[in-house]
Coordinates of C-alpha atoms and ligand atoms in Angstrom, one line a residue:
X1 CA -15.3 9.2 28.1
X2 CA -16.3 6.4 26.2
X3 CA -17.0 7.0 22.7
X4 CA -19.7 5.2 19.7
X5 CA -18.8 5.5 16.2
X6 CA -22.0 5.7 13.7
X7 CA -21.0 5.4 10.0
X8 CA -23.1 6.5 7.1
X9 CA -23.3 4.4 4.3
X10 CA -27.4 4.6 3.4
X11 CA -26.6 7.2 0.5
X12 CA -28.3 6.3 -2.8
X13 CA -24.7 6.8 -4.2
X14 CA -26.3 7.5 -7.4
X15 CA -23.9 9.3 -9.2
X16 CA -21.4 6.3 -9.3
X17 CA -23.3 4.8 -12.0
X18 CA -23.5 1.5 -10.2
X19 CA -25.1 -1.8 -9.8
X20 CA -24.0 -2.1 -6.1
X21 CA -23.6 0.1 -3.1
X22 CA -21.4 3.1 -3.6
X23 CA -19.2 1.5 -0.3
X24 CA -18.8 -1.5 -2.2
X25 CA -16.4 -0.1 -4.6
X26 CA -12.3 -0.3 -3.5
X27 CA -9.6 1.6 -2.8
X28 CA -6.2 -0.5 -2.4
X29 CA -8.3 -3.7 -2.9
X30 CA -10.6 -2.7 -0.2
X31 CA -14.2 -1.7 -0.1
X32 CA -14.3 1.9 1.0
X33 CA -16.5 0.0 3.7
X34 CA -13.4 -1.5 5.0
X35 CA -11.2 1.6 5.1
X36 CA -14.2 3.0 6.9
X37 CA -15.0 0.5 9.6
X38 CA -10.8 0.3 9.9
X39 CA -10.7 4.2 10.8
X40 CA -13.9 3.9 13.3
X41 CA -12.1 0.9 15.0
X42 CA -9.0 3.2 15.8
X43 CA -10.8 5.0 17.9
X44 CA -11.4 2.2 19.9
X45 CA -15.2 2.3 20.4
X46 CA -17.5 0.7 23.1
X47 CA -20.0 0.3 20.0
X48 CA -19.9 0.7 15.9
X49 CA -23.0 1.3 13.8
X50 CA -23.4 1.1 10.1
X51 CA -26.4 2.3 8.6
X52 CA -27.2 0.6 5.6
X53 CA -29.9 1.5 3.1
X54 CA -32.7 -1.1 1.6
X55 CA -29.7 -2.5 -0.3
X56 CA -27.6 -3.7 3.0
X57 CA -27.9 -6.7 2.2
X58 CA -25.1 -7.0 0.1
X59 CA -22.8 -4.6 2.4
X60 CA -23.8 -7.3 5.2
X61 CA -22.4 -10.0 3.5
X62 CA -19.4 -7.7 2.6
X63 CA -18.8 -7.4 6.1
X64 CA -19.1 -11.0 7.2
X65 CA -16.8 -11.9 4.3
X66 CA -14.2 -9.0 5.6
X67 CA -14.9 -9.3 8.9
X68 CA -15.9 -6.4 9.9
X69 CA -17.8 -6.2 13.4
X70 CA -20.1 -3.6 13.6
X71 CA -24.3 -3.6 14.8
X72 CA -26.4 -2.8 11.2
X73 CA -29.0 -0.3 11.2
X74 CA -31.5 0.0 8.2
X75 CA -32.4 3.4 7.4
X76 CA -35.6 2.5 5.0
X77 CA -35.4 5.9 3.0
X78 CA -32.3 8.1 2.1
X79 CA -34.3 10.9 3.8
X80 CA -30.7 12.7 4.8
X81 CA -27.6 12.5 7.0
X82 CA -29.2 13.5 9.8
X83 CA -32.0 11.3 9.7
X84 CA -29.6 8.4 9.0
X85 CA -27.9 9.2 12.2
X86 CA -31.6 8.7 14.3
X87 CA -32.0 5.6 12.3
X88 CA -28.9 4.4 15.4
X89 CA -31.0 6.1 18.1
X90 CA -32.4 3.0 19.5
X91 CA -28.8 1.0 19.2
X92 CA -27.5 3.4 21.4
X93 CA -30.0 3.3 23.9
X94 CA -27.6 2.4 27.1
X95 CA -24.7 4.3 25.9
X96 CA -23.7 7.4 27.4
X97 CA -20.9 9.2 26.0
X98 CA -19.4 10.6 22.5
X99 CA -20.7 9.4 19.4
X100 CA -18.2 10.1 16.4
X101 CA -20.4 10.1 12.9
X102 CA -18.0 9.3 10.0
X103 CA -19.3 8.6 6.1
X104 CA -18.3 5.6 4.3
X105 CA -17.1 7.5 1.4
X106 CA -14.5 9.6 3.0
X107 CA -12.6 6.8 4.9
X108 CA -9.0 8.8 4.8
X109 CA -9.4 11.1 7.5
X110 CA -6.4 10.5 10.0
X111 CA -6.5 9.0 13.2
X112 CA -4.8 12.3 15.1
X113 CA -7.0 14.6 13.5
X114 CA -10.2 12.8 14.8
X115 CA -8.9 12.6 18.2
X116 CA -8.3 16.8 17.9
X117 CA -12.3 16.6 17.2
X118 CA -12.5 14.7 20.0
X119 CA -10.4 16.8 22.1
X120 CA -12.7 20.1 21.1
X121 CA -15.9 18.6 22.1
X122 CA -13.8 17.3 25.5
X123 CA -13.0 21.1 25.6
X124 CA -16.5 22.3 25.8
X125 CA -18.2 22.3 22.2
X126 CA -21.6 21.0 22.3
X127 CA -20.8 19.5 18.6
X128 CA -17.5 20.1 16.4
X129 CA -17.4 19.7 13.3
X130 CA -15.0 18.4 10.7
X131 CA -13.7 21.2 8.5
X132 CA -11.2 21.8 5.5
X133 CA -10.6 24.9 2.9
X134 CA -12.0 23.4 -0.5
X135 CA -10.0 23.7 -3.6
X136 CA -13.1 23.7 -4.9
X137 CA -16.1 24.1 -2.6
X138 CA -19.3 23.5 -5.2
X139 CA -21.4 21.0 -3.8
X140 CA -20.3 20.9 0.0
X141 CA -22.3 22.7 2.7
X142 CA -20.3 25.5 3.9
X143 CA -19.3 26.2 7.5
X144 CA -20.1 29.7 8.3
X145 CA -17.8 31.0 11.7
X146 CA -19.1 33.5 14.2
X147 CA -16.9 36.6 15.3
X148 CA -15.4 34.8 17.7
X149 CA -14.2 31.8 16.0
X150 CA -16.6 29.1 17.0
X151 CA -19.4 27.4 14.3
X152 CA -22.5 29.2 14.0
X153 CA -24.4 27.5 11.1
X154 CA -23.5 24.8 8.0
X155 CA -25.3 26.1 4.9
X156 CA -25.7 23.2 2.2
X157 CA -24.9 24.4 -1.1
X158 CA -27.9 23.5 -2.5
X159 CA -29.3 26.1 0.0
X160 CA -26.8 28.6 -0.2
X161 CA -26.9 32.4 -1.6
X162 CA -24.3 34.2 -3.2
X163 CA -22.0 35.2 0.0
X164 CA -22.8 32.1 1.2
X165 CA -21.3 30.4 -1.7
X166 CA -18.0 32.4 -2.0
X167 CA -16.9 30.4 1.8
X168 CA -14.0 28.1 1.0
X169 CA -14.2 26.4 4.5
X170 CA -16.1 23.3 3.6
X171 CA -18.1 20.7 5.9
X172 CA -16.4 17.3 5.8
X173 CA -18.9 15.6 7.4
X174 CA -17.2 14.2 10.2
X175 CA -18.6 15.2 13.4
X176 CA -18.5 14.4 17.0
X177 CA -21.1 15.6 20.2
X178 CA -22.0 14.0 23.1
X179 CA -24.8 11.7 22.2
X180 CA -27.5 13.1 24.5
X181 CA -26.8 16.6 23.1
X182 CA -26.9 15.4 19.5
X183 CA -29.9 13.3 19.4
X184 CA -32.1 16.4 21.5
X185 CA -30.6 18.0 18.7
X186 CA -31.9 15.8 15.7
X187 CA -35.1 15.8 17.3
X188 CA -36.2 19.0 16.4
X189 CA -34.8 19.3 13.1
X190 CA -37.4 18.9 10.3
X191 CA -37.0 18.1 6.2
X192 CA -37.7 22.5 5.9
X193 CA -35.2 22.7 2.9
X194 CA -34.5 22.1 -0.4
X195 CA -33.4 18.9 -1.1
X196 CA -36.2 17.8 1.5
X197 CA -34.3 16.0 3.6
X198 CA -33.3 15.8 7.4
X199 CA -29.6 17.4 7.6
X200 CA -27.3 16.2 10.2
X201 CA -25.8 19.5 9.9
X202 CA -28.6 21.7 11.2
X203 CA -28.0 20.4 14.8
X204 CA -25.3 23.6 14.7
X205 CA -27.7 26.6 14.6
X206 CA -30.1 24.3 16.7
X207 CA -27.1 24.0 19.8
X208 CA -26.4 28.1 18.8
X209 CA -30.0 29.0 19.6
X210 CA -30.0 27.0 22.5
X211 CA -26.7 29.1 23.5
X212 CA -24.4 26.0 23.3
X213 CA -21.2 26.6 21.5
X214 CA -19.9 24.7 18.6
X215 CA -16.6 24.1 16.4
X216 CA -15.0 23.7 13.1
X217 CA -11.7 21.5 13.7
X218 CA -9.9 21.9 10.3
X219 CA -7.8 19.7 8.5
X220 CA -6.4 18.9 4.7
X221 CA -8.3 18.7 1.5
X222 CA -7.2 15.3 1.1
X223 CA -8.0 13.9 4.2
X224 CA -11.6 14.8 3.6
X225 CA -12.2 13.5 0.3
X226 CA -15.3 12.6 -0.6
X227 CA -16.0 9.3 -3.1
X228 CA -19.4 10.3 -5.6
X229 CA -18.4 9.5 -8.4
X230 CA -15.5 7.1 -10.6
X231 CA -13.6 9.9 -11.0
X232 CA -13.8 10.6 -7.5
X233 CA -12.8 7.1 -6.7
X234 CA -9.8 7.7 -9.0
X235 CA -8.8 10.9 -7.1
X236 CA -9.3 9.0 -3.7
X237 CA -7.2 5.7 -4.9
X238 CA -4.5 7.9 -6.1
X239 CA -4.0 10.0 -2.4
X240 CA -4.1 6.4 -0.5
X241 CA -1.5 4.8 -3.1
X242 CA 0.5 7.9 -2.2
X243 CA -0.2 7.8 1.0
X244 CA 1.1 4.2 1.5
X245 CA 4.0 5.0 -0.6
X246 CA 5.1 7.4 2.0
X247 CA 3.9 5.2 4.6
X248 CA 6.5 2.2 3.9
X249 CA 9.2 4.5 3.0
X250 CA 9.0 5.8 6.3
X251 CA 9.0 2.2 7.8
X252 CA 12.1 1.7 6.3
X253 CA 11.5 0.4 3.2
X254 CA 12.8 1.7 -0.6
X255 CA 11.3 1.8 -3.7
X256 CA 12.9 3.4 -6.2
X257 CA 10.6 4.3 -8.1
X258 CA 7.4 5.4 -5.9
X259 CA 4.7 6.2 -8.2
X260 CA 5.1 2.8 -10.2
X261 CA 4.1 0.4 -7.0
X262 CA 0.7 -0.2 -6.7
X263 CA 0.0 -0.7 -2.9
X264 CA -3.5 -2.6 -1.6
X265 CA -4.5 -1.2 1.8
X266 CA -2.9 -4.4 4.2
X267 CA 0.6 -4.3 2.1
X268 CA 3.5 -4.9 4.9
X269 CA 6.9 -4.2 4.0
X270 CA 9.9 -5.0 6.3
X271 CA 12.8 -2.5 6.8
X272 CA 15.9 -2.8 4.4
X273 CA 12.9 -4.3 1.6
X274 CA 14.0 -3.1 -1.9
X275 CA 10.8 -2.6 -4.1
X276 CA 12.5 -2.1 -8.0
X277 CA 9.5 -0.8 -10.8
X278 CA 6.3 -1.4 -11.3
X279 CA 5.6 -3.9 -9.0
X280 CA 2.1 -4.7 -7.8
X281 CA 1.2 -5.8 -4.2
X282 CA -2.5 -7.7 -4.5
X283 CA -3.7 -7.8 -0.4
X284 CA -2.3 -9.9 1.9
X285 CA 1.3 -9.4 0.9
X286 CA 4.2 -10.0 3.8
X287 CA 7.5 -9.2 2.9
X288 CA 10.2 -9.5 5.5
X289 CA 13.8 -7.9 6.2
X290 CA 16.0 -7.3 3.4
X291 CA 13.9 -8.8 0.5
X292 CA 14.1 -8.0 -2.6
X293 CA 10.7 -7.7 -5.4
X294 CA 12.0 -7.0 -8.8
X295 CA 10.4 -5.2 -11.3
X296 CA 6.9 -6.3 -13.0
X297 CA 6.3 -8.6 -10.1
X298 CA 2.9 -9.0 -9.4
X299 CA 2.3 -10.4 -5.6
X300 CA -0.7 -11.5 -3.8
X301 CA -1.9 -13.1 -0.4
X302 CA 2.1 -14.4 -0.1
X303 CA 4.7 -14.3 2.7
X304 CA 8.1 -13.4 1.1
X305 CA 10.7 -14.1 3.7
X306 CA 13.8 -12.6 4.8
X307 CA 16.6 -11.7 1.9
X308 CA 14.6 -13.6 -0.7
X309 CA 14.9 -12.3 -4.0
X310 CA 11.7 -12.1 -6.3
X311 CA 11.4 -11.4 -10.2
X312 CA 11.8 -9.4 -12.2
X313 CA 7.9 -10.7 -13.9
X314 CA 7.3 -12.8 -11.1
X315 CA 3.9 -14.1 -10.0
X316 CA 3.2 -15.4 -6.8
X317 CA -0.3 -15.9 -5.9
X318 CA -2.4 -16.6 -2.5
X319 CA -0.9 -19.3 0.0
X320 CA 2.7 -18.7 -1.1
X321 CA 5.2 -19.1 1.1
X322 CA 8.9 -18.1 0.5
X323 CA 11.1 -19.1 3.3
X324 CA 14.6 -16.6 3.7
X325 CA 17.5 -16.6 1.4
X326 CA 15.0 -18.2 -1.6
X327 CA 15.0 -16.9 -4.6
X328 CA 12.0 -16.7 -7.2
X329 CA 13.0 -15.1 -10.5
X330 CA 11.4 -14.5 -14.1
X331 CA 8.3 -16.0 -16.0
X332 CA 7.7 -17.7 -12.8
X333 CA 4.1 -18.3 -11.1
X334 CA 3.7 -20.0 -7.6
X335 CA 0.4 -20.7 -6.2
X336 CA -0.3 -22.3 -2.6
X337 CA 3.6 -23.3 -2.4
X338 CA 6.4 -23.0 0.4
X339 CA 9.5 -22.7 -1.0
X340 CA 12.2 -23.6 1.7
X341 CA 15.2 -21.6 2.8
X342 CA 18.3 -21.0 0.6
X343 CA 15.6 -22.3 -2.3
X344 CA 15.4 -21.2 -5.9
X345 CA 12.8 -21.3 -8.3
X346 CA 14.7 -19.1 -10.9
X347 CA 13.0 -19.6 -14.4
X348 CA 10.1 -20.4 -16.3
X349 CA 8.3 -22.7 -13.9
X350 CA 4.9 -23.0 -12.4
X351 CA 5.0 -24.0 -8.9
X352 CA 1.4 -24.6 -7.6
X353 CA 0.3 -27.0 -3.9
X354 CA 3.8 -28.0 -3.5
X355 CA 6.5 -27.8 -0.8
X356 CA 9.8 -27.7 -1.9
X357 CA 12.8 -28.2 1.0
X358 CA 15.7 -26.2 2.0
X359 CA 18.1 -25.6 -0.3
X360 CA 16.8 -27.2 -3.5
X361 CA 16.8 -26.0 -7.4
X362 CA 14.1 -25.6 -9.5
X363 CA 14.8 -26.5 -12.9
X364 CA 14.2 -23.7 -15.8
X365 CA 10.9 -24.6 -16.8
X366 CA 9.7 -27.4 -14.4
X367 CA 6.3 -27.4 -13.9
X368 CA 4.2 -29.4 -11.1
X369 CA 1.1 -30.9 -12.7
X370 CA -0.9 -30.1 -9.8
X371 CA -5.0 -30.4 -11.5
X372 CA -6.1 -33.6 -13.1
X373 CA -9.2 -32.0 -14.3
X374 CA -11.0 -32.6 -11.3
X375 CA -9.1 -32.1 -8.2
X376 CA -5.8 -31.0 -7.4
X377 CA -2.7 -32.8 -5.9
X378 CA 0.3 -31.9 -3.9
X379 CA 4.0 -32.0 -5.1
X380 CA 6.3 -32.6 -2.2
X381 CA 10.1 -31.9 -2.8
X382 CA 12.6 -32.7 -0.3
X383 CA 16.0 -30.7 0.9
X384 CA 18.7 -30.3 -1.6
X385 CA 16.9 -31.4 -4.5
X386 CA 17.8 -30.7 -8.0
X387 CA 15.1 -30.9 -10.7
X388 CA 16.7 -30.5 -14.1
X389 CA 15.3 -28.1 -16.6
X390 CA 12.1 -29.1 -18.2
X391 CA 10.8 -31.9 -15.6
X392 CA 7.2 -32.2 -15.6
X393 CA 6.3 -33.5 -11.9
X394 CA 2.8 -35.3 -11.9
X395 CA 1.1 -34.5 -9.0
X396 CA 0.6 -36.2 -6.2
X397 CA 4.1 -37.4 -6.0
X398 CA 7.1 -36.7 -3.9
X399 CA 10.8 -36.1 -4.8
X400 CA 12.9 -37.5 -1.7
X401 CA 15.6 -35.1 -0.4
X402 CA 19.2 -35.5 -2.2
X403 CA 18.0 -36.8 -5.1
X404 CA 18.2 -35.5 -8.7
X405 CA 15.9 -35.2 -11.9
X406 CA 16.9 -35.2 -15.0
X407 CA 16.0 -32.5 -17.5
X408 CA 13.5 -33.0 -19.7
X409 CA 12.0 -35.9 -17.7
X410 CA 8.1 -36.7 -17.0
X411 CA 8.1 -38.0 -13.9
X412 CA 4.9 -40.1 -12.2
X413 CA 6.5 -42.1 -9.5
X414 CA 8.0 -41.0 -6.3
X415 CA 11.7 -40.5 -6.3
X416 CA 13.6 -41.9 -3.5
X417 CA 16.3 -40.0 -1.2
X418 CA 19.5 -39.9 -3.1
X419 CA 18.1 -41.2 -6.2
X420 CA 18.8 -40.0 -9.9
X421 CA 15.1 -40.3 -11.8
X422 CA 15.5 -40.2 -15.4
X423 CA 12.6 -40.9 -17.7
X424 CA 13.0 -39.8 -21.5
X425 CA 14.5 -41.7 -24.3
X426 CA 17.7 -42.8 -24.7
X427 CA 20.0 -40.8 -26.9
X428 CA 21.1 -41.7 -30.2
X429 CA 24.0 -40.7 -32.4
X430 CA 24.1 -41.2 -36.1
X431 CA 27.3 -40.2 -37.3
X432 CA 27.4 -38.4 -40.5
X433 CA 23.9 -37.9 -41.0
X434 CA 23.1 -34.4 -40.4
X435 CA 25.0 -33.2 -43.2
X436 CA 23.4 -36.1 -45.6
X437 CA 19.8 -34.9 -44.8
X438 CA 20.7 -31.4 -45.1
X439 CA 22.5 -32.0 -49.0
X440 CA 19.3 -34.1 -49.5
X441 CA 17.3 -30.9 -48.8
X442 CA 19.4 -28.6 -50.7
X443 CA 19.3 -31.0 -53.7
X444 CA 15.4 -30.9 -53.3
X445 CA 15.2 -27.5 -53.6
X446 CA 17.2 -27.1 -56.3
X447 CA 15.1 -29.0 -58.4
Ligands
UD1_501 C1 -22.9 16.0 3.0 C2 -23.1 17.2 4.0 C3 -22.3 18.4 3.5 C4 -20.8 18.0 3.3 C5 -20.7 16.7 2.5 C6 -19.2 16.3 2.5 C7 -25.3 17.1 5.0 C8 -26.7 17.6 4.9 N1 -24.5 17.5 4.0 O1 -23.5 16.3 1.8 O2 -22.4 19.5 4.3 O3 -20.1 19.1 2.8 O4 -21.5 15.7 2.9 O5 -19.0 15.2 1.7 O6 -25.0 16.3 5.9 N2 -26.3 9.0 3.9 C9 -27.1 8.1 4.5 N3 -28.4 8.3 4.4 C10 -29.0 9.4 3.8 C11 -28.1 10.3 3.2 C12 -26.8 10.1 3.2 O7 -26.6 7.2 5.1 O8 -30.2 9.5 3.8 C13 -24.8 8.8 3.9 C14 -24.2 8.5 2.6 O9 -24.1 7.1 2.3 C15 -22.8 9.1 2.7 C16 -23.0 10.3 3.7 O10 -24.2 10.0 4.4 O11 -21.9 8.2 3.3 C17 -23.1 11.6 3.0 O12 -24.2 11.6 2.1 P1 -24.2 12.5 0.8 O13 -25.5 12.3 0.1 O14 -23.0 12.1 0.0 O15 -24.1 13.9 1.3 P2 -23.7 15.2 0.6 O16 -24.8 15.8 -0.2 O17 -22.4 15.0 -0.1
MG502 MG1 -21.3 13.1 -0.6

């Protein structure tokens, strides 16, 4: 049956301390907005709501700028999860089937374990519920089971008494129902409790008076965990860096040491990639087959192709492109740059809009002078090219494949094919004269 995803993102999120919306804030250089919308889409559903608060203005533009497709709903007042979910009443009009209602700050639920809540309410349960056994339970509503295993009530915390409180078997949140069930549900739930507000979770005793039965699907701690606060956010970054650690060695990749590689949450690393220490992928990082990123390399928005070698202390920054068998290596920056196959940039250089051929070398310490001030200009180097240390390529200008630059040269006119461009002063001897000036100096300071 076809299946609508509503997620919750309306909360005040006051105790972040924060001038924008709690779902604004990242984990692995994405908003937890993203991570969110990402987990709905699995699910492949016919429709996806977010409900915003007053402030949606800024998570609308989020979205357009991440591209993230989902139908907005303003819920005016935080007046509770449940009345957020009616705020998506009239959205869903014309669909008939499962709705799936997921919060924007707990985005690291798995796939599998939604489709087991799925599965229950395909089994029979008028609404299952997301559960897990909290480490620490203060502050989540607790899930209180009947005799015979199935849900009978949520109690909020707030709301709690003393028994009430000692249940480890926390609410995540997550919860799935047919949408006709749910919404005759939410309609005759009223604001009757302490925090004043209209509790999505209330529709469980409602369906248990009514006879219907309902269930707590369980699953980890850390798949349920909830973003409130910074330290929160901490907690929640460090379980997805782990996470995708685990992920790409599992996919084939090593890192030898795990817990120094920073991970952003669209990282792709190919099998038989060797990931030394401390090594940070920004988003948008590609690394192909059998590359290697060498320690304190700091990647972003690049393409490293297959076999290349990177760093150690490399930078390589959005719109770089290293073709296979190239080799980037320390103190050196690229920005908006292919480097072609069997290529090295090996030291010292900045690399920024230029394209550099198959099977050329970079100087130590060559640097394209790509900005004027103003604008910037492209550096175009040709196959088999060798720039000698030092060279200072004014951009635009192109180096001609075959041809060679001599070190410590300034060059600001295209070089043909096969040419040898030199431009620095001629060298002079002076025999003899370094040891005069030096017994002139030693005689001066004698004195
Ligand atoms: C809620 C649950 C609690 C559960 C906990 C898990 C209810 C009544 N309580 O409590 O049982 O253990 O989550 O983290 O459901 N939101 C809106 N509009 C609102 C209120 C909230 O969109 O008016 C959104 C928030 O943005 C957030 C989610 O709903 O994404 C949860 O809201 P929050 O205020 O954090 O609920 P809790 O008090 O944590
Ligand atoms: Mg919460």
């Amino acid at each position: 049956m076809a299946i609508a995803t509503v997620i919750l993102a309306a909360g005040k999120g006051t105790r972040m301390n924060s001038g924008f919306p709690k779902v604004l804030h990242e984990i692995g250089n994405a908003p937890l907005l993203l991570h969110a919308w990402r987990l709905s889409q699995k699910l492949r559903p016919e429709k996806t709501i977010l409900v915003v608060g007053k402030d949606g203005d800024k998570i609308r533009d989020c979205a357009a700028a991440k591209g993230i497709d989902a139908e907005f709903v303003v819920q005016n007042e935080p007046k509770g999860t449940g009345h957020a979910v009616l705020a998506a009443r009239k959205k869903l009009d014309r669909f008939r089937g499962k709705l799936v209602v997921l919060y924007s700050d707990t985005p690291f639920v798995r796939h599998s374990t939604l489709n087991k809540l799925i599965a229950s309410v395909e089994a029979g349960s008028a609404v299952s519920v997301l559960g897990f056994k909290a480490s620490d339970p203060t502050g989540y509503g607790r899930l209180l089971l009947a005799p015979d295993g199935s849900l009978g009530k949520i109690v909020e915390h707030k709301d709690a008494n003393s028994s009430e409180l000692s249940i480890e078997f926390c609410n995540s949140g997550v919860l799935c129902a047919s949408k006709s069930v749910l919404f005759d549900l939410l309609g005759e739930i009223d604001a009757g409790n302490s925090a004043e507000e209209v509790y999505l979770t209330d529709v469980v005793e409602r369906a248990k008076r009514r006879g219907l039965a309902c269930q707590a699907v369980e699953c980890e701690e850390e798949e349920t965990l909830g973003v409130n606060s910074r330290v929160e956010l901490a907690s929640a970054e460090a379980v997805f860096q782990r996470r995708s650690r685990i992920a790409a060695m599992s996919a084939g990749a090593t890192l030898v040491q795990p817990n120094s590689v920073y991970f952003s949450f669209d990282t792709n690393l190919g099998i038989d990639t060797v990931v030394e220490p401390n090594v940070v992928f920004g988003p948008g990082v590609f690394v192909h087959r059998g590359a290697r990123i060498r320690c304190f390399s700091y990647l972003e928005g690049c393409d490293v192709g297959m076999n290349a070698v990177v760093g150690p202390f490399a930078r390589l920054r959005p719109g770089t492109e290293l073709c296979a068998d190239s080799k980037v290596g320390n103190f050196v920056e690229i920005k908006a740059s292919r480097i072609g196959q069997g290529s090295k940039v090996p030291h010292l250089s900045y690399v920024g809009d230029a394209a550099v051929g198959e099977k050329s070398n970079v100087g130590a310490g060559t640097i394209t002078c790509n900005y004027d001030g103003v604008s910037k200009h492209r550096t175009i180097v040709g196959d088999n090219v060798f720039l000698g240390s030092n060279s200072l390529l004014i951009a635009p200008i192109e180096i001609g494949d075959g041809s060679m630059v001599g070190a410590g040269s300034v060059v600001t006119t295209n070089v043909p094919p096969d040419a040898l461009a030199i431009s620095r002063m001629r060298q002079i001897n002076k025999p003899g004269m370094a040891s005069r000036i030096m017994r002139r100096l030693r005689k001066l300071k004698m004195e």
